[in-house]
Coordinates of C-alpha atoms in Angstrom, one line a residue:
M1 CA 1.1 -27.2 -57.7
G2 CA 4.2 -25.6 -59.3
V3 CA 6.4 -23.2 -57.0
S4 CA 5.9 -19.7 -57.5
V5 CA 8.8 -17.3 -56.7
N6 CA 8.5 -15.3 -53.5
Y7 CA 10.7 -12.3 -54.3
K8 CA 10.7 -11.1 -50.7
I9 CA 12.2 -14.2 -49.4
L10 CA 14.9 -14.4 -52.0
L11 CA 15.8 -10.8 -51.4
S12 CA 16.0 -11.4 -47.7
I13 CA 18.2 -14.5 -48.4
A14 CA 20.5 -12.6 -50.9
V15 CA 21.0 -10.1 -48.1
I16 CA 21.6 -12.7 -45.5
I17 CA 24.2 -14.4 -47.6
I18 CA 26.2 -11.1 -48.5
A19 CA 26.2 -9.9 -44.7
S20 CA 27.2 -13.4 -43.9
T21 CA 30.0 -13.6 -46.2
L22 CA 31.2 -10.1 -45.0
S23 CA 31.0 -11.1 -41.5
G24 CA 32.8 -14.3 -42.0
C25 CA 35.5 -12.5 -43.2
I26 CA 35.9 -10.6 -40.2
G27 CA 34.7 -13.0 -37.7
G28 CA 31.5 -14.1 -36.0
D29 CA 31.4 -17.8 -37.9
S30 CA 32.4 -20.2 -35.3
D31 CA 31.5 -23.2 -37.1
G32 CA 33.0 -22.3 -40.2
D33 CA 29.6 -22.7 -42.4
G34 CA 29.9 -19.3 -44.1
L35 CA 27.0 -17.8 -42.0
S36 CA 27.5 -15.4 -39.0
Y37 CA 26.3 -16.0 -35.4
S38 CA 23.6 -13.5 -35.7
D39 CA 22.1 -14.9 -39.1
E40 CA 22.0 -18.5 -37.7
T41 CA 20.3 -17.3 -34.5
S42 CA 17.9 -14.9 -36.2
G43 CA 17.2 -17.2 -39.0
W44 CA 15.1 -16.7 -42.0
D45 CA 11.8 -17.9 -43.9
I46 CA 11.2 -20.6 -45.9
K47 CA 7.9 -22.0 -47.8
V48 CA 7.3 -25.4 -48.1
Y49 CA 4.8 -26.9 -50.8
Y50 CA 2.7 -30.0 -50.0
V51 CA 1.4 -32.5 -52.4
N52 CA -2.3 -31.8 -51.4
G53 CA -1.9 -28.4 -53.2
T54 CA -1.3 -26.1 -49.9
N55 CA 1.8 -24.4 -48.7
A56 CA 3.1 -22.9 -45.7
T57 CA 5.6 -20.1 -44.9
I58 CA 7.9 -21.5 -42.0
H59 CA 10.6 -19.3 -39.9
V60 CA 13.8 -21.4 -39.6
T61 CA 17.2 -21.1 -37.6
S62 CA 20.4 -23.2 -37.3
N63 CA 22.9 -23.9 -34.8
P64 CA 25.6 -21.2 -34.9
N65 CA 28.0 -24.0 -33.4
K66 CA 27.2 -26.7 -36.1
Y67 CA 28.4 -26.7 -39.4
D68 CA 25.8 -29.1 -40.5
T69 CA 23.1 -28.6 -37.9
D70 CA 20.7 -31.4 -39.1
G71 CA 23.6 -33.7 -40.2
D72 CA 21.9 -34.3 -43.8
G73 CA 25.1 -33.7 -45.6
L74 CA 24.3 -29.9 -46.5
S75 CA 26.1 -27.1 -44.8
D76 CA 23.8 -24.5 -43.0
F77 CA 24.8 -22.1 -45.7
E78 CA 23.6 -24.8 -48.4
E79 CA 20.3 -24.9 -46.6
L80 CA 20.0 -21.2 -46.7
A81 CA 20.9 -21.1 -50.5
H82 CA 18.4 -23.8 -51.3
L83 CA 15.7 -22.3 -48.9
T84 CA 15.7 -25.5 -46.8
N85 CA 15.3 -26.1 -43.2
P86 CA 18.8 -26.9 -41.5
R87 CA 17.0 -28.3 -38.6
S88 CA 15.4 -30.9 -40.6
S89 CA 16.9 -33.4 -42.8
D90 CA 13.9 -33.6 -44.9
T91 CA 12.3 -30.2 -45.3
D92 CA 9.2 -31.1 -47.3
G93 CA 8.6 -34.2 -45.4
D94 CA 8.3 -36.6 -48.6
G95 CA 10.6 -39.3 -47.4
L96 CA 13.8 -38.0 -49.1
S97 CA 16.7 -36.2 -47.4
D98 CA 17.1 -32.5 -48.5
Y99 CA 20.8 -33.7 -49.5
D100 CA 19.4 -36.6 -51.8
E101 CA 17.1 -34.1 -53.4
I102 CA 19.6 -31.6 -54.1
K103 CA 22.6 -33.5 -54.8
V104 CA 21.6 -36.9 -55.9
Y105 CA 18.3 -36.4 -57.9
G106 CA 18.2 -32.6 -58.6
I107 CA 14.6 -32.3 -57.4
Y108 CA 13.1 -29.6 -55.1
A109 CA 13.8 -30.2 -51.3
M110 CA 11.1 -27.8 -50.2
D111 CA 8.3 -29.2 -52.6
Q112 CA 6.7 -32.5 -52.0
D113 CA 5.8 -33.0 -55.8
S114 CA 8.6 -31.7 -57.8
E115 CA 7.0 -31.9 -61.4
R116 CA 6.9 -28.5 -63.0
P117 CA 4.4 -26.9 -64.1
Y118 CA 2.1 -29.5 -63.5
P119 CA 2.5 -32.0 -60.5
D120 CA 1.5 -35.5 -61.0
G121 CA 0.1 -36.0 -57.5
L122 CA 2.7 -38.4 -56.2
I123 CA 5.1 -37.6 -53.5
D124 CA 8.5 -37.5 -54.7
G125 CA 9.7 -39.9 -52.0
L126 CA 7.3 -42.5 -53.5
E127 CA 8.5 -41.8 -57.1
V128 CA 12.2 -42.4 -56.1
N129 CA 11.9 -45.2 -53.7
G130 CA 9.3 -47.0 -55.8
W131 CA 6.4 -49.6 -54.9
Y132 CA 5.3 -53.0 -55.7
I133 CA 2.9 -54.0 -58.4
N134 CA 1.8 -57.5 -59.5
V135 CA 2.3 -58.3 -63.2
S136 CA 1.0 -61.7 -64.5
G137 CA 1.3 -63.1 -61.2
V138 CA 5.0 -61.8 -60.5
K139 CA 5.8 -59.2 -57.9
T140 CA 7.7 -56.4 -59.5
H141 CA 9.3 -53.3 -58.0
V142 CA 8.6 -50.1 -60.2
T143 CA 9.9 -46.5 -59.7
S144 CA 8.9 -43.2 -61.6
D145 CA 10.6 -39.9 -62.2
P146 CA 9.7 -37.5 -60.0
L147 CA 10.6 -34.4 -62.3
S148 CA 7.8 -36.0 -65.0
Y149 CA 4.1 -36.0 -65.1
D150 CA 3.9 -38.8 -67.4
T151 CA 7.3 -41.1 -67.1
D152 CA 6.6 -43.4 -69.9
G153 CA 4.4 -41.1 -72.1
D154 CA 1.5 -43.6 -72.4
G155 CA -1.1 -40.9 -71.6
W156 CA -1.6 -42.1 -67.8
S157 CA 0.2 -39.7 -65.3
D158 CA 2.5 -41.3 -62.6
Y159 CA -0.4 -40.9 -60.3
E160 CA -2.7 -43.0 -62.6
E161 CA -0.3 -45.5 -62.9
Y162 CA 0.0 -45.8 -59.1
Q163 CA -3.8 -46.1 -58.9
H164 CA -4.1 -48.7 -61.6
K165 CA -1.0 -50.6 -60.3
T166 CA 1.0 -50.5 -63.5
N167 CA 4.6 -49.7 -64.3
P168 CA 5.1 -45.8 -65.0
K169 CA 8.2 -46.5 -66.6
S170 CA 6.7 -49.3 -69.4
T171 CA 3.6 -48.1 -71.9
D172 CA 2.7 -51.7 -72.0
T173 CA 2.9 -53.3 -68.5
D174 CA 1.9 -56.7 -69.2
G175 CA 3.5 -56.8 -72.8
D176 CA 0.5 -58.0 -74.3
G177 CA 0.5 -55.5 -77.2
A178 CA -2.0 -52.9 -75.9
M179 CA -0.9 -49.7 -74.3
D180 CA -1.7 -49.6 -70.6
S181 CA -4.3 -46.6 -70.9
I182 CA -6.5 -48.6 -73.5
D183 CA -5.7 -52.1 -72.1
I184 CA -8.9 -53.9 -70.5
D185 CA -6.4 -55.4 -67.8
P186 CA -3.1 -53.8 -68.1
V187 CA -1.3 -56.1 -65.7
W188 CA -2.8 -59.5 -67.3
N189 CA -2.8 -60.8 -70.7
I190 CA -6.5 -61.6 -71.3
K191 CA -7.4 -65.1 -73.0
V192 CA -10.8 -66.8 -73.5
T193 CA -11.9 -70.4 -73.2
I194 CA -15.0 -71.7 -74.7
D195 CA -15.4 -74.8 -72.7
L196 CA -18.3 -77.0 -74.7
L197 CA -19.9 -79.3 -72.1
N198 CA -22.4 -81.5 -74.0
F199 CA -24.6 -81.4 -77.0
T200 CA -27.8 -83.0 -77.4
L201 CA -29.0 -83.7 -80.9
A202 CA -32.8 -83.2 -80.9
N203 CA -33.9 -83.3 -84.6
S204 CA -31.2 -84.2 -87.1
P205 CA -31.6 -82.7 -90.6
N206 CA -30.2 -85.8 -92.3
P207 CA -33.0 -88.1 -94.0
Y208 CA -31.6 -90.9 -91.8
S209 CA -31.7 -88.9 -88.8
I210 CA -27.9 -89.3 -88.1
S211 CA -25.6 -86.3 -87.8
K212 CA -21.8 -85.6 -87.3
P213 CA -22.0 -82.3 -85.6
Y214 CA -19.2 -79.8 -85.0
F215 CA -18.7 -76.2 -84.0
Q216 CA -17.0 -73.1 -85.1
I217 CA -16.5 -70.7 -82.4
M218 CA -15.8 -66.9 -82.9
I219 CA -14.3 -64.9 -80.1
N220 CA -14.4 -61.4 -81.2
T221 CA -12.4 -61.9 -84.6
N222 CA -10.8 -65.0 -83.8
I223 CA -12.5 -68.3 -85.3
T224 CA -11.8 -71.8 -84.0
T225 CA -13.3 -75.0 -85.5
A226 CA -13.5 -77.7 -82.9
A227 CA -13.3 -81.4 -83.6
K228 CA -16.0 -83.1 -85.2
I229 CA -18.3 -85.3 -83.0
P230 CA -18.7 -89.0 -83.8
L231 CA -22.0 -89.8 -85.5
M232 CA -25.2 -89.0 -83.2
H233 CA -28.6 -90.1 -83.5
N234 CA -31.7 -88.1 -82.4
N235 CA -32.1 -87.4 -78.7
E236 CA -28.6 -88.6 -78.1
I237 CA -26.3 -86.6 -75.6
F238 CA -22.4 -86.3 -76.4
N239 CA -20.3 -85.2 -73.6
L240 CA -17.6 -82.8 -74.9
N241 CA -14.9 -83.6 -72.2
D242 CA -11.9 -83.2 -74.3
T243 CA -10.6 -79.9 -74.9
K244 CA -10.2 -80.7 -78.8
Y245 CA -13.9 -79.6 -78.8
D246 CA -13.3 -76.3 -77.4
A247 CA -11.8 -72.8 -78.1
Y248 CA -8.9 -73.1 -75.7
K249 CA -7.2 -70.2 -74.5
V250 CA -7.7 -67.8 -77.5
D251 CA -5.5 -64.7 -76.9
I252 CA -7.8 -61.6 -77.7
P253 CA -6.4 -58.0 -78.5
D254 CA -6.8 -56.4 -75.0
Y255 CA -8.1 -53.0 -76.1
L256 CA -11.0 -51.6 -74.3
G257 CA -13.4 -52.0 -77.3
N258 CA -13.2 -55.7 -76.5
N259 CA -14.6 -55.9 -73.0
P260 CA -17.2 -57.3 -73.0
V261 CA -16.0 -60.5 -74.9
S262 CA -17.8 -61.4 -77.8
V263 CA -18.8 -65.0 -78.5
K264 CA -20.6 -66.4 -81.6
I265 CA -21.2 -70.2 -81.8
I266 CA -22.3 -72.1 -84.9
A267 CA -23.1 -75.7 -85.0
L268 CA -22.8 -77.6 -88.2
D269 CA -23.5 -81.3 -89.6
N270 CA -20.6 -82.7 -91.4
N271 CA -22.9 -85.6 -92.4
T272 CA -25.7 -83.6 -94.1
H273 CA -24.6 -81.2 -97.0
Q274 CA -26.6 -78.5 -99.0
T275 CA -25.8 -76.8 -102.2
I276 CA -24.8 -73.1 -102.1
S277 CA -24.4 -71.0 -105.3
Y278 CA -22.5 -67.7 -105.1
S279 CA -21.1 -65.5 -108.0
G280 CA -21.8 -68.6 -110.5
I281 CA -19.8 -71.0 -108.4
T282 CA -21.8 -73.9 -106.8
V283 CA -20.4 -75.7 -104.0
K284 CA -21.4 -78.2 -101.2
A285 CA -21.6 -77.2 -97.7
D286 CA -22.2 -78.7 -94.4
V287 CA -25.9 -77.9 -93.3
I288 CA -26.1 -75.7 -89.9
L289 CA -27.8 -77.2 -86.9
K290 CA -30.1 -74.6 -85.2
I291 CA -29.4 -74.2 -81.6
N292 CA -30.8 -71.1 -80.8
G293 CA -34.4 -71.1 -81.8
T294 CA -34.7 -71.0 -85.5
Q295 CA -31.6 -68.9 -85.8
D296 CA -28.2 -70.3 -87.4
Y297 CA -26.1 -69.3 -84.5
W298 CA -25.8 -68.3 -80.7
Q299 CA -24.3 -64.9 -80.0
G300 CA -23.6 -63.3 -76.5
S301 CA -21.0 -61.6 -74.5
Q302 CA -19.3 -61.7 -71.2
Y303 CA -17.4 -58.8 -69.3
I304 CA -13.8 -60.0 -68.2
N305 CA -14.7 -59.5 -64.5
E306 CA -17.3 -62.1 -64.6
E307 CA -14.5 -64.9 -65.2
E308 CA -16.7 -67.9 -65.5
K309 CA -20.3 -68.6 -66.5
T310 CA -22.4 -71.4 -67.9
Y311 CA -24.9 -71.1 -70.6
S312 CA -27.4 -73.4 -72.1
T313 CA -29.1 -72.7 -75.8
S314 CA -31.5 -74.9 -77.5
G315 CA -33.2 -74.7 -81.1
T316 CA -34.6 -76.8 -83.8
N317 CA -32.0 -79.3 -84.3
G318 CA -30.3 -79.5 -80.9
M319 CA -29.2 -78.0 -77.5
L320 CA -25.6 -77.0 -76.3
N321 CA -24.3 -76.5 -72.8
F322 CA -21.2 -74.5 -72.3
K323 CA -19.0 -72.2 -70.3
I324 CA -17.2 -69.1 -71.3
I325 CA -14.0 -68.8 -69.1
I326 CA -11.8 -65.7 -68.8
V327 CA -8.3 -66.6 -68.4
R328 CA -5.6 -64.2 -67.2
E329 CA -2.0 -65.0 -67.9

């Protein structure tokens, strides 16, 4: 909501200023503010623009016996020159005095939302005085530029930053490497823990029915190889209480495409091997323990707002219970 020029108001103001200057030279200006008695009492029209897109034309007057009728630091003559209300220290009601808007911040005292030509939807007083946000658990005070639609240039208007509770002067509020406008959580760095709870060996592929299981855990593109479990026999259950068996607080890129978080778990047997040939090269590899029916791995996903969920998967060779935990830091 930019401010359009009202030439009739400007013309009438110009006439008043010229007349007041002349009358001030020959008398009639008892308070010495540059306006004649008749001009102060008859007044003039101003136009006030509101943040909701509406506007109002208001007729105002000033006190001919006061240099600064409203005591805001602007003389009545300056109020006339800037088309503000000499009887209100805050003409547009945006939380900033007319003096501060004109003399300190260089913004429009008759417009609640001063950006031109595209207002951002935030009232000037809020942009200047600021508000509090919570970044990684820390209460932080932020402000924005009342003359800029998008203060930090990250693709979010200052109003959107206010809605998302991000810092309008930082393209990456939480410092996790993802710009606010494409961050799955712009005020927290998202990490993921895969907490393995217990594993049951159902049917070891080893001819002696003894396996040494371990797990490879892929979170998006990050791969963690957990510590190997001690030798197990068929139908034995091993509790995986130690974090060495987990993928612990894996830091994932916080881009929008990573929500939901993709997780893939492969169980292997370090006590049973198979021969694999690839491009003329033959190697020995640990045998995969099937923990998802007859498939070689379990794969799933979890949205970051789900925070913590417990899963159970079983297959030909064993059963695994685990949690996916979303960690915010």
